[in-house]
Coordinates of C-alpha atoms in Angstrom, one line a residue:
Chain A
M105 CA -0.2 0.0 0.4
S106 CA 2.4 2.9 -0.8
A107 CA 0.1 5.0 -1.7
A108 CA -1.3 4.8 2.3
S109 CA 2.6 5.0 3.8
S110 CA 3.6 8.2 1.3
A111 CA 0.1 10.0 3.8
T112 CA 2.3 9.5 7.1
E113 CA 5.8 10.5 5.7
P114 CA 7.7 11.7 9.5
T115 CA 8.1 15.2 6.7
A116 CA 7.8 18.2 9.3
P117 CA 5.4 17.0 11.8
R118 CA 4.1 19.4 13.8
V119 CA 3.6 21.6 10.3
R120 CA 1.4 18.8 9.5
L121 CA 0.3 18.3 12.3
L122 CA -1.4 22.1 12.5
S123 CA -2.1 22.9 9.1
R124 CA -4.2 19.5 10.0
T125 CA -5.5 20.7 12.7
V126 CA -6.7 24.1 11.2
A127 CA -7.9 22.8 8.3
A128 CA -10.4 20.0 10.3
S129 CA -11.6 23.6 12.6
A130 CA -12.0 24.7 9.0
I131 CA -14.5 21.7 7.7
F132 CA -16.4 21.4 10.9
V133 CA -17.2 25.1 11.4
L134 CA -18.2 25.0 7.8
M135 CA -20.6 22.3 8.3
A136 CA -22.1 23.4 11.5
L137 CA -22.8 26.8 9.1
I138 CA -24.8 24.3 6.7
P139 CA -28.4 25.5 9.2
V140 CA -27.8 28.7 9.1
V141 CA -27.6 28.4 5.1
S142 CA -30.2 26.2 4.7
H143 CA -32.8 29.0 7.1
L144 CA -31.6 31.8 5.1
S145 CA -31.7 30.8 1.6
D146 CA -35.4 29.0 2.9
D147 CA -34.6 25.6 2.0
P148 CA -35.4 23.5 4.2
F149 CA -34.2 20.2 2.9
L150 CA -30.2 21.4 2.3
T151 CA -29.8 20.5 6.5
L152 CA -31.7 17.3 6.4
A153 CA -29.0 16.7 2.7
F154 CA -26.0 17.2 4.9
T155 CA -27.3 15.1 7.8
R156 CA -27.0 12.3 5.3
I157 CA -23.7 13.4 4.2
L158 CA -22.5 13.2 8.0
V159 CA -23.8 10.5 8.2
F160 CA -21.5 8.8 5.3
A161 CA -18.5 11.2 6.5
I162 CA -19.1 8.7 10.0
A163 CA -19.4 5.7 8.3
A164 CA -16.2 7.0 6.0
L165 CA -14.2 7.9 8.7
S166 CA -14.3 4.5 10.6
L167 CA -13.2 2.4 7.3
D168 CA -10.5 5.0 6.6
L169 CA -9.4 3.9 10.1
I170 CA -8.9 0.4 8.7
L171 CA -8.2 1.1 5.3
G172 CA -5.6 4.0 5.3
F173 CA -3.9 3.2 8.3
G174 CA -4.1 -0.7 9.2
A175 CA -4.5 -1.8 4.8
L176 CA -7.3 -3.8 5.1
V177 CA -9.2 -3.0 2.8
S178 CA -13.0 -4.1 4.0
F179 CA -15.4 -4.7 0.8
G180 CA -18.0 -5.2 3.3
H181 CA -18.2 -2.1 5.5
A182 CA -21.6 -1.0 4.9
A183 CA -23.3 -4.1 6.4
Y184 CA -21.9 -2.3 10.0
V185 CA -24.4 0.7 8.8
G186 CA -27.1 -1.6 7.8
F187 CA -27.0 -3.6 11.5
G188 CA -26.6 -0.1 12.7
A189 CA -30.1 1.4 10.8
Y190 CA -31.6 -2.2 11.6
A191 CA -31.0 -2.3 15.4
V192 CA -33.2 0.9 14.7
G193 CA -35.8 -0.4 12.8
V194 CA -36.1 -3.8 14.8
L195 CA -36.2 -2.6 18.3
M196 CA -38.7 0.6 17.4
R197 CA -41.1 -2.4 16.0
H198 CA -41.1 -3.8 19.5
G199 CA -42.1 -0.7 21.0
V200 CA -37.6 0.7 22.1
T201 CA -37.8 3.7 21.1
D202 CA -34.7 5.3 23.3
I203 CA -31.4 5.7 21.2
F204 CA -29.1 4.6 23.3
V205 CA -30.7 1.3 24.1
Q206 CA -30.6 1.4 20.0
L207 CA -27.1 2.6 19.6
A208 CA -26.2 -0.4 22.9
C209 CA -27.5 -2.9 20.1
A210 CA -26.7 -2.0 17.4
I211 CA -22.9 -1.7 18.3
G212 CA -23.2 -5.0 20.6
L213 CA -24.6 -6.9 16.9
S214 CA -21.9 -5.0 15.2
A215 CA -18.7 -6.0 17.4
V216 CA -20.0 -10.0 17.6
F217 CA -20.1 -10.1 13.7
A218 CA -16.7 -8.0 13.2
A219 CA -14.8 -9.9 15.8
I220 CA -16.4 -13.7 13.7
T221 CA -15.8 -12.3 10.7
G222 CA -13.0 -10.4 11.0
A223 CA -11.1 -13.5 12.7
I224 CA -12.1 -15.5 9.6
A225 CA -11.3 -13.0 6.9
L226 CA -7.6 -11.9 8.3
R227 CA -6.4 -15.5 8.1
T228 CA -6.0 -14.6 4.8
R229 CA -4.4 -10.9 3.1
G230 CA -4.6 -9.4 -0.2
V231 CA -6.9 -10.1 -3.2
Y232 CA -8.9 -13.3 -1.1
F233 CA -9.4 -10.2 2.2
I234 CA -11.1 -8.2 -0.6
M235 CA -13.2 -10.9 -1.7
I236 CA -14.7 -12.1 1.8
T237 CA -15.3 -9.6 3.2
L238 CA -17.6 -8.4 0.1
A239 CA -18.9 -12.3 0.8
F240 CA -19.6 -11.6 4.2
G241 CA -20.8 -8.5 3.3
Q242 CA -23.1 -9.7 1.6
M243 CA -24.6 -12.4 3.2
A244 CA -25.7 -10.0 5.8
Y245 CA -27.2 -8.3 2.7
F246 CA -28.9 -11.4 2.0
F247 CA -29.6 -12.2 5.4
F248 CA -32.0 -8.6 5.7
T249 CA -33.5 -9.4 2.2
S250 CA -35.1 -12.4 3.4
L251 CA -36.3 -10.9 6.7
S252 CA -39.8 -10.7 6.2
A253 CA -41.3 -10.0 9.2
Y254 CA -39.1 -6.5 9.1
G255 CA -39.8 -5.7 5.2
G256 CA -37.5 -7.8 3.4
D257 CA -36.0 -6.4 0.4
D258 CA -38.4 -3.5 0.2
G259 CA -37.4 -2.2 4.1
M260 CA -39.8 -0.7 6.1
S261 CA -40.6 3.0 7.3
L262 CA -40.4 4.4 10.7
Q263 CA -43.4 6.0 12.3
N264 CA -41.0 8.5 14.8
R265 CA -37.8 9.1 15.3
S266 CA -35.8 7.9 18.1
T267 CA -36.3 9.5 21.3
V268 CA -33.5 10.5 23.9
L269 CA -34.4 9.5 27.2
G270 CA -37.8 9.4 26.5
S271 CA -37.9 13.4 24.5
D272 CA -38.1 13.1 21.6
V273 CA -36.2 16.5 20.6
L274 CA -34.8 14.3 17.6
E275 CA -38.0 15.2 15.6
S276 CA -36.4 18.7 14.6
N277 CA -34.1 18.0 12.0
L278 CA -31.9 20.9 13.2
V279 CA -31.1 18.8 16.8
L280 CA -30.5 15.7 14.1
F281 CA -28.0 17.5 12.3
Y282 CA -26.2 19.0 15.6
V283 CA -26.3 15.6 17.3
T284 CA -24.8 13.9 13.5
L285 CA -22.2 16.0 13.5
G286 CA -20.8 16.6 16.9
T287 CA -20.9 13.0 16.8
L288 CA -18.8 12.7 14.1
V289 CA -16.9 15.3 15.7
G290 CA -16.3 13.3 18.8
L291 CA -15.8 10.0 16.7
Y292 CA -12.9 11.8 14.7
L293 CA -10.8 12.9 17.7
M294 CA -11.7 9.1 19.1
A295 CA -10.4 8.2 15.8
T296 CA -7.4 10.9 15.6
A297 CA -6.8 9.7 19.1
I298 CA -6.3 6.0 18.4
V299 CA -4.2 6.2 15.2
N300 CA -1.8 8.1 17.6
S301 CA -1.8 5.5 20.2
R302 CA 0.7 3.0 20.7
F303 CA -2.4 0.9 19.7
G304 CA -2.5 2.7 16.6
R305 CA 1.6 2.5 15.8
V306 CA 1.5 -1.2 16.1
L307 CA -0.9 -0.7 13.7
Q308 CA 0.4 1.1 11.4
G309 CA 3.7 -0.9 12.0
T310 CA 1.5 -3.5 10.9
R311 CA 0.5 -1.7 7.6
E312 CA 4.8 -1.3 6.6
D313 CA 5.5 -4.6 7.6
A314 CA 4.0 -7.5 9.6
L315 CA 7.3 -10.0 9.6
R316 CA 8.7 -6.8 11.1
M317 CA 5.6 -6.2 14.2
Q318 CA 5.7 -9.8 15.1
A319 CA 9.7 -10.3 15.0
I320 CA 9.8 -7.6 17.8
G321 CA 7.8 -9.2 19.8
F322 CA 4.1 -8.4 18.6
R323 CA 1.1 -10.0 17.0
P324 CA -0.4 -8.3 14.5
F325 CA -3.8 -10.6 14.3
R326 CA -5.3 -9.1 17.5
Y327 CA -4.8 -5.5 17.1
Q328 CA -6.1 -5.6 13.4
L329 CA -8.9 -7.2 14.8
A330 CA -9.5 -5.0 17.2
A331 CA -9.1 -1.7 15.3
F332 CA -11.4 -4.4 12.3
M333 CA -14.4 -4.0 15.3
I334 CA -13.6 -0.6 16.1
A335 CA -15.0 0.7 12.8
G336 CA -17.6 -1.7 12.8
C337 CA -19.2 -0.4 15.9
M338 CA -18.4 3.4 14.6
A339 CA -19.6 2.5 11.2
S340 CA -22.7 1.3 13.1
V341 CA -23.2 4.7 14.5
A342 CA -24.0 6.4 11.2
G343 CA -26.5 3.7 10.8
V344 CA -28.1 4.7 13.7
L345 CA -27.5 8.0 12.5
L346 CA -28.8 7.5 9.1
A347 CA -32.2 4.9 10.1
N348 CA -33.1 8.1 11.6
Q349 CA -32.4 10.8 9.0
A350 CA -34.1 9.0 6.7
E351 CA -36.6 7.1 8.8
F352 CA -36.5 4.0 6.6
V353 CA -34.7 1.5 7.1
S354 CA -34.0 -1.2 3.8
P355 CA -31.3 -3.7 3.1
A356 CA -30.1 -1.3 0.6
Y357 CA -28.0 0.2 2.5
M358 CA -25.7 -2.5 3.2
S359 CA -25.4 -3.4 -0.6
W360 CA -22.3 -3.6 -1.8
H361 CA -22.5 -0.7 -4.3
R362 CA -22.6 1.1 -0.8
S363 CA -19.6 -0.6 0.5
G364 CA -18.0 0.2 -2.8
E365 CA -18.9 4.3 -2.6
L366 CA -17.2 4.0 1.4
I367 CA -14.3 3.4 -0.1
V368 CA -14.3 5.3 -3.0
M369 CA -15.1 7.9 -0.7
V370 CA -12.0 7.1 1.3
I371 CA -9.6 7.3 -1.6
L372 CA -11.7 10.3 -3.1
G373 CA -10.1 11.9 0.4
G374 CA -7.0 11.0 0.7
V375 CA -6.2 7.4 2.4
G376 CA -4.9 7.8 5.9
T377 CA -5.4 11.1 6.6
L378 CA -9.1 10.7 8.7
L379 CA -10.4 13.8 7.6
G380 CA -9.5 12.5 3.9
G381 CA -12.7 10.1 4.3
I382 CA -15.2 12.8 5.4
V383 CA -14.3 15.7 2.7
G384 CA -14.6 12.2 -0.2
A385 CA -17.6 11.5 1.7
V386 CA -18.9 15.2 0.9
V387 CA -17.4 15.0 -2.1
V388 CA -18.9 11.9 -3.7
L389 CA -22.8 12.8 -1.8
L390 CA -22.4 16.2 -3.5
L391 CA -21.4 15.3 -6.8
E392 CA -24.6 12.4 -6.5
E393 CA -26.9 14.8 -5.7
W394 CA -25.3 17.5 -8.8
L395 CA -25.4 14.7 -11.3
S396 CA -28.7 13.2 -11.0
I397 CA -30.3 16.6 -11.7
F398 CA -28.6 16.4 -15.1
T399 CA -29.2 12.5 -15.8
T400 CA -30.4 9.3 -14.4
H401 CA -27.1 8.2 -15.2
W402 CA -25.3 9.6 -12.7
R403 CA -24.1 6.7 -11.5
M404 CA -21.9 6.4 -15.3
G405 CA -20.6 9.9 -14.2
L406 CA -18.9 8.6 -10.6
G407 CA -17.3 5.6 -12.2
L408 CA -15.5 7.7 -14.8
L409 CA -14.1 9.8 -12.2
L410 CA -13.4 7.0 -10.1
I411 CA -11.5 5.7 -13.5
L412 CA -9.5 8.9 -13.8
V413 CA -8.2 9.4 -10.6
V414 CA -6.7 6.2 -10.5
L415 CA -5.3 6.5 -13.2
F416 CA -3.5 10.2 -13.1
S417 CA -4.3 10.6 -9.6
P418 CA -3.0 8.0 -6.8
K419 CA -3.3 10.0 -4.0
G420 CA -7.6 10.9 -4.6
I421 CA -8.7 15.1 -4.6
G422 CA -6.3 15.5 -1.7
G423 CA -3.2 14.7 -4.1
I424 CA -4.7 17.3 -6.5
F425 CA -4.8 19.4 -3.4
E426 CA -1.8 19.0 -3.0
R427 CA 0.0 19.8 -6.6
V428 CA -2.3 22.9 -7.4
F429 CA -1.1 24.6 -4.2
G430 CA 2.6 23.0 -4.4
P431 CA 4.0 20.6 -2.5
R432 CA 5.4 22.1 1.4
K433 CA 8.8 19.8 1.6
Chain B
M713 CA -39.5 -36.8 -2.5
T714 CA -36.5 -38.5 -5.1
N715 CA -37.7 -37.0 -7.6
L716 CA -37.2 -33.5 -6.3
F717 CA -34.3 -34.2 -5.2
L718 CA -33.2 -35.1 -8.4
L719 CA -34.6 -32.1 -10.2
Q720 CA -33.4 -29.7 -7.6
L721 CA -29.8 -31.9 -7.5
L722 CA -29.5 -31.2 -11.6
N723 CA -31.1 -27.4 -11.1
G724 CA -27.7 -27.2 -8.4
V725 CA -25.4 -28.6 -11.0
Q726 CA -26.6 -26.6 -13.5
L727 CA -26.0 -23.5 -11.3
G728 CA -22.8 -24.5 -10.1
I729 CA -21.5 -24.8 -14.7
L730 CA -22.5 -21.5 -15.0
L731 CA -20.8 -20.4 -11.6
F732 CA -17.6 -22.1 -12.9
L733 CA -17.5 -20.7 -16.3
V734 CA -17.2 -17.0 -14.3
A735 CA -15.5 -18.0 -12.1
A736 CA -12.6 -19.9 -14.2
G737 CA -12.3 -16.9 -16.0
L738 CA -11.7 -14.5 -12.8
T739 CA -9.2 -16.9 -11.1
L740 CA -7.4 -17.8 -14.3
I741 CA -6.8 -13.9 -13.7
F742 CA -6.1 -13.5 -10.1
G743 CA -3.4 -16.2 -10.6
I744 CA -1.8 -14.9 -13.6
M745 CA -2.1 -11.5 -13.6
D746 CA -2.5 -10.9 -9.5
F747 CA -5.5 -9.0 -11.0
I748 CA -9.1 -7.9 -9.3
N749 CA -11.6 -7.7 -11.8
I750 CA -14.6 -6.9 -9.7
A751 CA -15.9 -5.6 -13.4
H752 CA -15.9 -9.5 -14.5
G753 CA -19.3 -10.3 -14.1
V754 CA -20.2 -7.3 -16.3
L755 CA -18.4 -9.9 -19.2
Y756 CA -21.9 -12.4 -18.2
M757 CA -24.1 -9.5 -18.5
V758 CA -23.1 -8.4 -21.9
G759 CA -22.8 -11.9 -23.2
A760 CA -26.7 -12.5 -21.9
Y761 CA -27.4 -8.6 -23.8
L762 CA -25.3 -9.9 -27.0
V763 CA -26.9 -13.1 -27.8
A764 CA -30.5 -11.6 -26.8
T765 CA -30.4 -8.4 -29.7
F766 CA -28.4 -10.7 -32.5
A767 CA -30.8 -13.7 -31.7
A768 CA -33.6 -11.2 -32.1
M769 CA -32.2 -9.2 -34.9
T770 CA -31.1 -12.4 -36.9
G771 CA -35.0 -14.8 -36.4
T772 CA -32.3 -17.8 -34.4
F773 CA -30.4 -18.4 -31.0
W774 CA -27.3 -19.9 -32.6
L775 CA -26.7 -17.5 -35.4
G776 CA -27.1 -15.0 -32.7
L777 CA -24.6 -16.8 -30.3
L778 CA -22.2 -17.5 -33.0
I779 CA -21.9 -13.7 -32.8
A780 CA -22.3 -12.8 -30.0
L781 CA -19.1 -15.0 -28.6
P782 CA -16.4 -13.3 -31.0
A783 CA -18.3 -9.4 -29.5
V784 CA -17.8 -10.8 -25.9
V785 CA -14.5 -11.4 -26.6
A786 CA -13.6 -8.3 -28.8
F787 CA -15.3 -6.3 -26.1
G788 CA -12.8 -7.7 -23.4
L789 CA -9.5 -7.3 -25.8
F790 CA -10.9 -3.6 -25.7
L791 CA -11.3 -2.9 -22.4
E792 CA -7.6 -4.9 -21.2
F793 CA -5.9 -2.5 -24.4
F794 CA -7.8 0.8 -23.4
L795 CA -7.8 -0.2 -19.0
F796 CA -6.7 -3.2 -17.7
R797 CA -3.0 -3.3 -18.9
R798 CA -2.4 -0.1 -17.1
L799 CA -3.6 -1.4 -13.9
Y800 CA -1.1 -4.6 -13.8
D801 CA 1.0 -2.9 -11.2
R802 CA -1.5 -0.9 -9.3
S803 CA -1.8 -1.9 -5.8
H804 CA -5.1 -4.4 -5.2
L805 CA -7.2 -1.4 -3.5
D806 CA -6.6 1.1 -7.3
Q807 CA -7.4 -2.6 -9.3
V808 CA -10.8 -2.7 -7.2
L809 CA -11.5 1.2 -7.1
A810 CA -10.8 1.0 -10.9
T811 CA -12.7 -2.0 -12.2
F812 CA -15.8 -0.6 -10.0
G813 CA -15.9 2.0 -11.6
L814 CA -15.3 0.6 -14.4
M815 CA -18.6 -2.1 -13.3
L816 CA -20.7 1.1 -12.8
I817 CA -20.3 2.8 -16.3
L818 CA -20.8 -0.8 -18.1
T819 CA -23.6 -1.5 -16.3
E820 CA -25.6 2.1 -17.0
G821 CA -24.5 1.5 -20.7
V822 CA -26.0 -1.0 -20.8
R823 CA -29.0 0.4 -19.2
M824 CA -28.7 3.2 -21.2
I825 CA -29.0 0.9 -23.8
W826 CA -31.4 -2.1 -23.5
G827 CA -33.6 -0.2 -20.2
S828 CA -33.7 -2.3 -16.6
S829 CA -36.8 -3.7 -17.3
P830 CA -35.7 -7.7 -17.8
I831 CA -35.4 -9.3 -22.2
F832 CA -36.7 -12.6 -22.5
V833 CA -34.9 -14.9 -24.9
P834 CA -36.8 -17.7 -26.6
V835 CA -34.9 -21.1 -26.4
P836 CA -34.2 -22.3 -29.5
D837 CA -37.0 -25.1 -30.9
A838 CA -33.8 -27.7 -31.5
L839 CA -33.6 -28.5 -27.5
S840 CA -37.6 -26.9 -26.4
G841 CA -39.4 -29.4 -24.6
S842 CA -38.5 -32.0 -21.4
I843 CA -37.2 -35.4 -21.4
R844 CA -37.9 -38.2 -18.9
L845 CA -34.9 -39.2 -17.2
L846 CA -34.6 -41.8 -14.9
G847 CA -38.4 -43.0 -15.5
I848 CA -39.2 -40.6 -13.0
I849 CA -38.9 -37.2 -13.5
N850 CA -39.3 -34.7 -16.7
Y851 CA -36.3 -32.4 -17.1
P852 CA -35.9 -29.6 -20.4
V853 CA -34.0 -30.5 -22.8
Y854 CA -32.5 -27.0 -22.4
R855 CA -31.1 -27.1 -19.5
I856 CA -29.8 -30.5 -19.9
A857 CA -27.8 -29.0 -22.7
I858 CA -26.4 -26.2 -20.4
I859 CA -25.0 -28.8 -18.2
A860 CA -23.2 -30.3 -21.1
A861 CA -22.2 -27.6 -22.6
G862 CA -20.8 -26.9 -19.3
F863 CA -18.8 -30.4 -18.8
A864 CA -17.3 -30.5 -22.6
V865 CA -15.6 -26.7 -21.7
A866 CA -14.6 -27.9 -18.3
I867 CA -13.1 -30.6 -20.7
G868 CA -11.7 -28.3 -23.3
L869 CA -10.2 -26.5 -20.4
Y870 CA -8.3 -29.1 -18.8
V871 CA -6.9 -30.6 -21.9
L872 CA -5.8 -27.2 -22.8
I873 CA -4.0 -26.1 -19.8
S874 CA -2.3 -29.6 -19.0
H875 CA -2.3 -30.8 -22.6
T876 CA -0.5 -28.0 -24.9
R877 CA 2.1 -25.0 -25.1
A878 CA -0.4 -22.8 -24.1
G879 CA -1.4 -24.1 -21.2
M880 CA 2.1 -25.5 -20.4
L881 CA 2.8 -21.0 -20.5
L882 CA -0.3 -20.6 -19.0
R883 CA 0.5 -22.8 -15.9
A884 CA 4.3 -21.5 -15.7
G885 CA 2.7 -17.6 -15.6
A886 CA 0.3 -18.3 -13.1
S887 CA 3.2 -20.1 -10.5
N888 CA 6.2 -17.5 -11.4
R889 CA 5.7 -14.3 -13.8
P890 CA 9.0 -12.6 -14.4
M891 CA 11.0 -16.3 -14.7
V892 CA 8.6 -16.7 -17.9
S893 CA 9.2 -13.4 -19.4
A894 CA 12.9 -13.4 -18.8
L895 CA 12.9 -16.8 -21.3
G896 CA 11.4 -15.0 -24.2
V897 CA 7.8 -15.0 -23.4
N898 CA 5.4 -12.2 -24.6
I899 CA 3.9 -11.5 -21.6
T900 CA 2.0 -8.7 -22.7
W901 CA 0.6 -11.5 -24.9
L902 CA -0.2 -13.7 -22.9
F903 CA -2.0 -11.1 -20.8
A904 CA -4.1 -10.2 -23.4
A905 CA -5.0 -14.0 -24.3
V906 CA -6.0 -14.6 -20.8
F907 CA -8.0 -11.7 -20.6
A908 CA -10.4 -12.5 -24.1
F909 CA -10.1 -16.7 -22.9
G910 CA -11.4 -15.3 -19.5
A911 CA -13.7 -12.9 -21.2
M912 CA -15.2 -15.8 -23.5
L913 CA -15.9 -17.8 -20.8
A914 CA -17.8 -15.8 -19.0
G915 CA -19.7 -14.4 -22.2
F916 CA -21.0 -17.9 -22.7
A917 CA -22.3 -18.2 -19.7
G918 CA -23.9 -15.2 -19.9
A919 CA -25.2 -16.4 -23.4
M920 CA -26.6 -19.9 -22.4
V921 CA -28.5 -19.2 -19.6
A922 CA -30.5 -16.4 -21.1
P923 CA -33.1 -18.1 -22.4
V924 CA -33.6 -19.6 -18.6
L925 CA -33.1 -16.5 -17.2
S926 CA -34.6 -13.0 -18.1
V927 CA -31.6 -10.9 -19.0
D928 CA -31.3 -7.4 -17.0
P929 CA -28.9 -5.3 -15.9
G930 CA -28.5 -6.6 -12.2
M931 CA -27.4 -10.6 -13.4
G932 CA -23.7 -9.9 -13.2
E933 CA -23.7 -8.9 -9.7
S934 CA -25.1 -11.6 -8.6
V935 CA -22.9 -14.3 -10.4
L936 CA -20.3 -12.4 -9.7
I937 CA -20.3 -12.5 -6.0
L938 CA -21.2 -16.4 -6.2
A939 CA -18.0 -16.5 -8.5
F940 CA -16.2 -14.5 -5.8
V941 CA -17.1 -17.5 -3.4
V942 CA -16.2 -20.1 -5.8
V943 CA -13.1 -18.6 -6.3
V944 CA -12.1 -18.6 -2.6
I945 CA -13.5 -22.1 -1.8
G946 CA -11.8 -23.5 -4.5
G947 CA -8.3 -21.7 -4.2
I948 CA -7.1 -18.5 -6.1
G949 CA -5.5 -19.5 -9.5
S950 CA -6.8 -23.2 -9.5
V951 CA -8.7 -24.1 -12.4
K952 CA -10.0 -27.5 -10.7
G953 CA -10.4 -26.0 -7.5
A954 CA -12.7 -23.6 -9.4
F955 CA -15.0 -26.3 -11.0
V956 CA -14.9 -28.3 -7.4
A957 CA -15.8 -25.3 -5.5
A958 CA -18.3 -24.1 -8.3
I959 CA -20.6 -27.6 -8.3
V960 CA -20.1 -27.8 -4.3
V961 CA -21.5 -24.1 -4.3
G962 CA -24.2 -24.5 -7.3
V963 CA -25.4 -27.4 -5.7
V964 CA -25.6 -26.5 -2.0
D965 CA -27.6 -23.4 -2.4
T966 CA -29.8 -24.9 -5.0
M967 CA -30.4 -27.5 -2.6
G968 CA -30.5 -25.3 0.4
R969 CA -32.7 -23.4 -0.8
T970 CA -35.7 -26.3 -1.7
F971 CA -34.4 -28.5 1.9
G972 CA -33.8 -26.0 4.2
P973 CA -37.5 -25.6 5.1
I974 CA -38.4 -29.0 5.0
L975 CA -35.3 -30.1 6.9
L976 CA -36.3 -27.7 9.4
Q977 CA -39.8 -28.8 9.6
M978 CA -38.7 -31.9 11.9
V979 CA -37.9 -29.8 14.5
L980 CA -39.6 -26.8 13.9
D981 CA -43.8 -25.6 13.5
P982 CA -43.7 -25.3 9.5
S983 CA -44.7 -21.2 9.6
A984 CA -41.6 -21.0 12.0
A985 CA -39.6 -23.5 9.3
S986 CA -40.2 -22.4 6.4
Q987 CA -39.3 -18.6 7.4
T988 CA -35.8 -19.6 8.7
G989 CA -35.2 -22.0 6.3
R990 CA -35.4 -18.9 3.8
T991 CA -33.8 -16.3 5.7
L992 CA -30.8 -19.0 6.6
A993 CA -30.8 -20.7 2.9
P994 CA -29.3 -17.9 1.1
M995 CA -26.6 -17.6 3.5
L996 CA -25.4 -21.5 3.1
I997 CA -22.5 -20.5 0.8
Y998 CA -20.7 -18.1 3.0
I999 CA -21.0 -20.1 5.8
L1000 CA -19.9 -23.4 3.6
M1001 CA -16.8 -20.2 3.1
A1002 CA -15.6 -19.5 5.9
L1003 CA -15.6 -22.9 6.8
V1004 CA -13.0 -23.7 4.4
L1005 CA -11.3 -20.8 4.7
A1006 CA -11.1 -21.6 9.0
I1007 CA -9.7 -25.0 7.9
R1008 CA -7.4 -23.6 5.1
P1009 CA -6.6 -20.6 4.6
S1010 CA -5.6 -20.3 0.8
G1011 CA -9.0 -22.6 -0.2
L1012 CA -9.3 -26.0 -1.3
F1013 CA -6.3 -26.2 -3.9
G1014 CA -4.7 -22.8 -3.1
R1015 CA -1.3 -24.0 -3.7
R1016 CA 0.6 -20.9 -2.9
G1017 CA -0.1 -19.9 1.5
A1018 CA -3.0 -17.0 1.5
A1019 CA -1.5 -14.3 -0.7

């Protein structure tokens, strides 16, 4: 993974860290202003649309944690988003509306699924890993597709959003937006802490050379599995929020197209930067919205962009950015 | 019960044969070029669409098949020349992304040209109707023809790979690419040939299945995921492994869907059994894959360690 390794080269780490903090703050502040823009332009849909973007930013962030820092190309990551969404949908059906209970179930389910499938997938590497995570993702997808008690293929719509300790504050789109943004910021800080911790260092060391890590006395498997589980749990949080944003739950959330799109977001934004996943989510989803204005065949545009980026800018959009504004070396 | 069992067994083998045709190309491309192609399922789909189109144009299925096959090969070569060739030296991640993008483009392209609604291809006259097998079940002749054609291709593939010079180069390329190149084999040509070959197999599978299934833009994806499972179980690069795994996956999947609910009725009440059965059946092959990997991480016939 040469693209991943170059992102964390120790060239002037202080400057890099500072500029990254500034960039992150700028992005989050800009995001926080969206509802204001939405209010001024009298377009309430904007807030809701950006809530969705933030949800996928959380999912992409979680994927970047394992893809960028562990070189684990998981092609089944959307499954965890689905688990989160179904935790909301299924519990709602049975009268459990509290978001904390739903979150606990989503995270628990994701942790168990990630532990089992991760333990099997991590026995392999490279192409095998990609295909196995893809297959397990599809397994989860088919499971929920055939679950006719909960809508099956069609999914199910929710009567209400989740409650927070008995209060229905989330019914307000504005509150949901800021809750989602707050979650994103919190998880971003958590992911940054993880990456810079000893655990994160071991993970990155394994990404560079698993054999050497073993030689100096680490067991990469445990660290990789733990990271795989953490990423899955984080993605399920995104799922809980997605179900609340859309007030609808469907197996389509976990299809392999979604998993592919999550990878695309991380790559376009720049692998192994944490912020990249967030930027990628914003760019990809805005691009989708924008392209779908012109044509129903917007996927073609996305596909074309993907191929062009892979062929000409291996570092993603961030790479283009760096190239245009000059390398700071 | 025996009738149903035999019927489903044949259906399972037929699905397995189709999976083998798709997976054989995938596994060769993985094994020899270390290249992961998410868009491989598209070739299967394109094969089906081309046969549908040419059969409608010429009026006969056979002529349609005769034109569609070279067209798929040409299409595969076109993709190889303009895109895949540039990706061989890239990381798997780049390959996944670019071919995922290609898949999006081609699937949308198919939607633009042929529309989203399914197309039906009539079964050729010579192979219509059904015959009585073993005196107990009626089975459509066309499905038997698919099984026979698949087996014929499998045997042909075996002969080609094990007993010809081209096959020798393929095997050599799979085990040590730089060495083959150093010995003066034109590796560019070899890669293109493998690609064209894989495209032809996938396209042939799609073309054959067109009269049995409805031809729609989602058909490539469902078969691609199953083909991945087959390749993983069989072991990357092993055509023999792909064959065994494809038949097993085809039979397990088909049988599971039919007999899962029936078997569960022994321990559960009927409605719960049919519900649980329908939920669990699609997961069977993935559980099978997990079991195989737990015991042999590089698949049934994978020679190298999990690479």
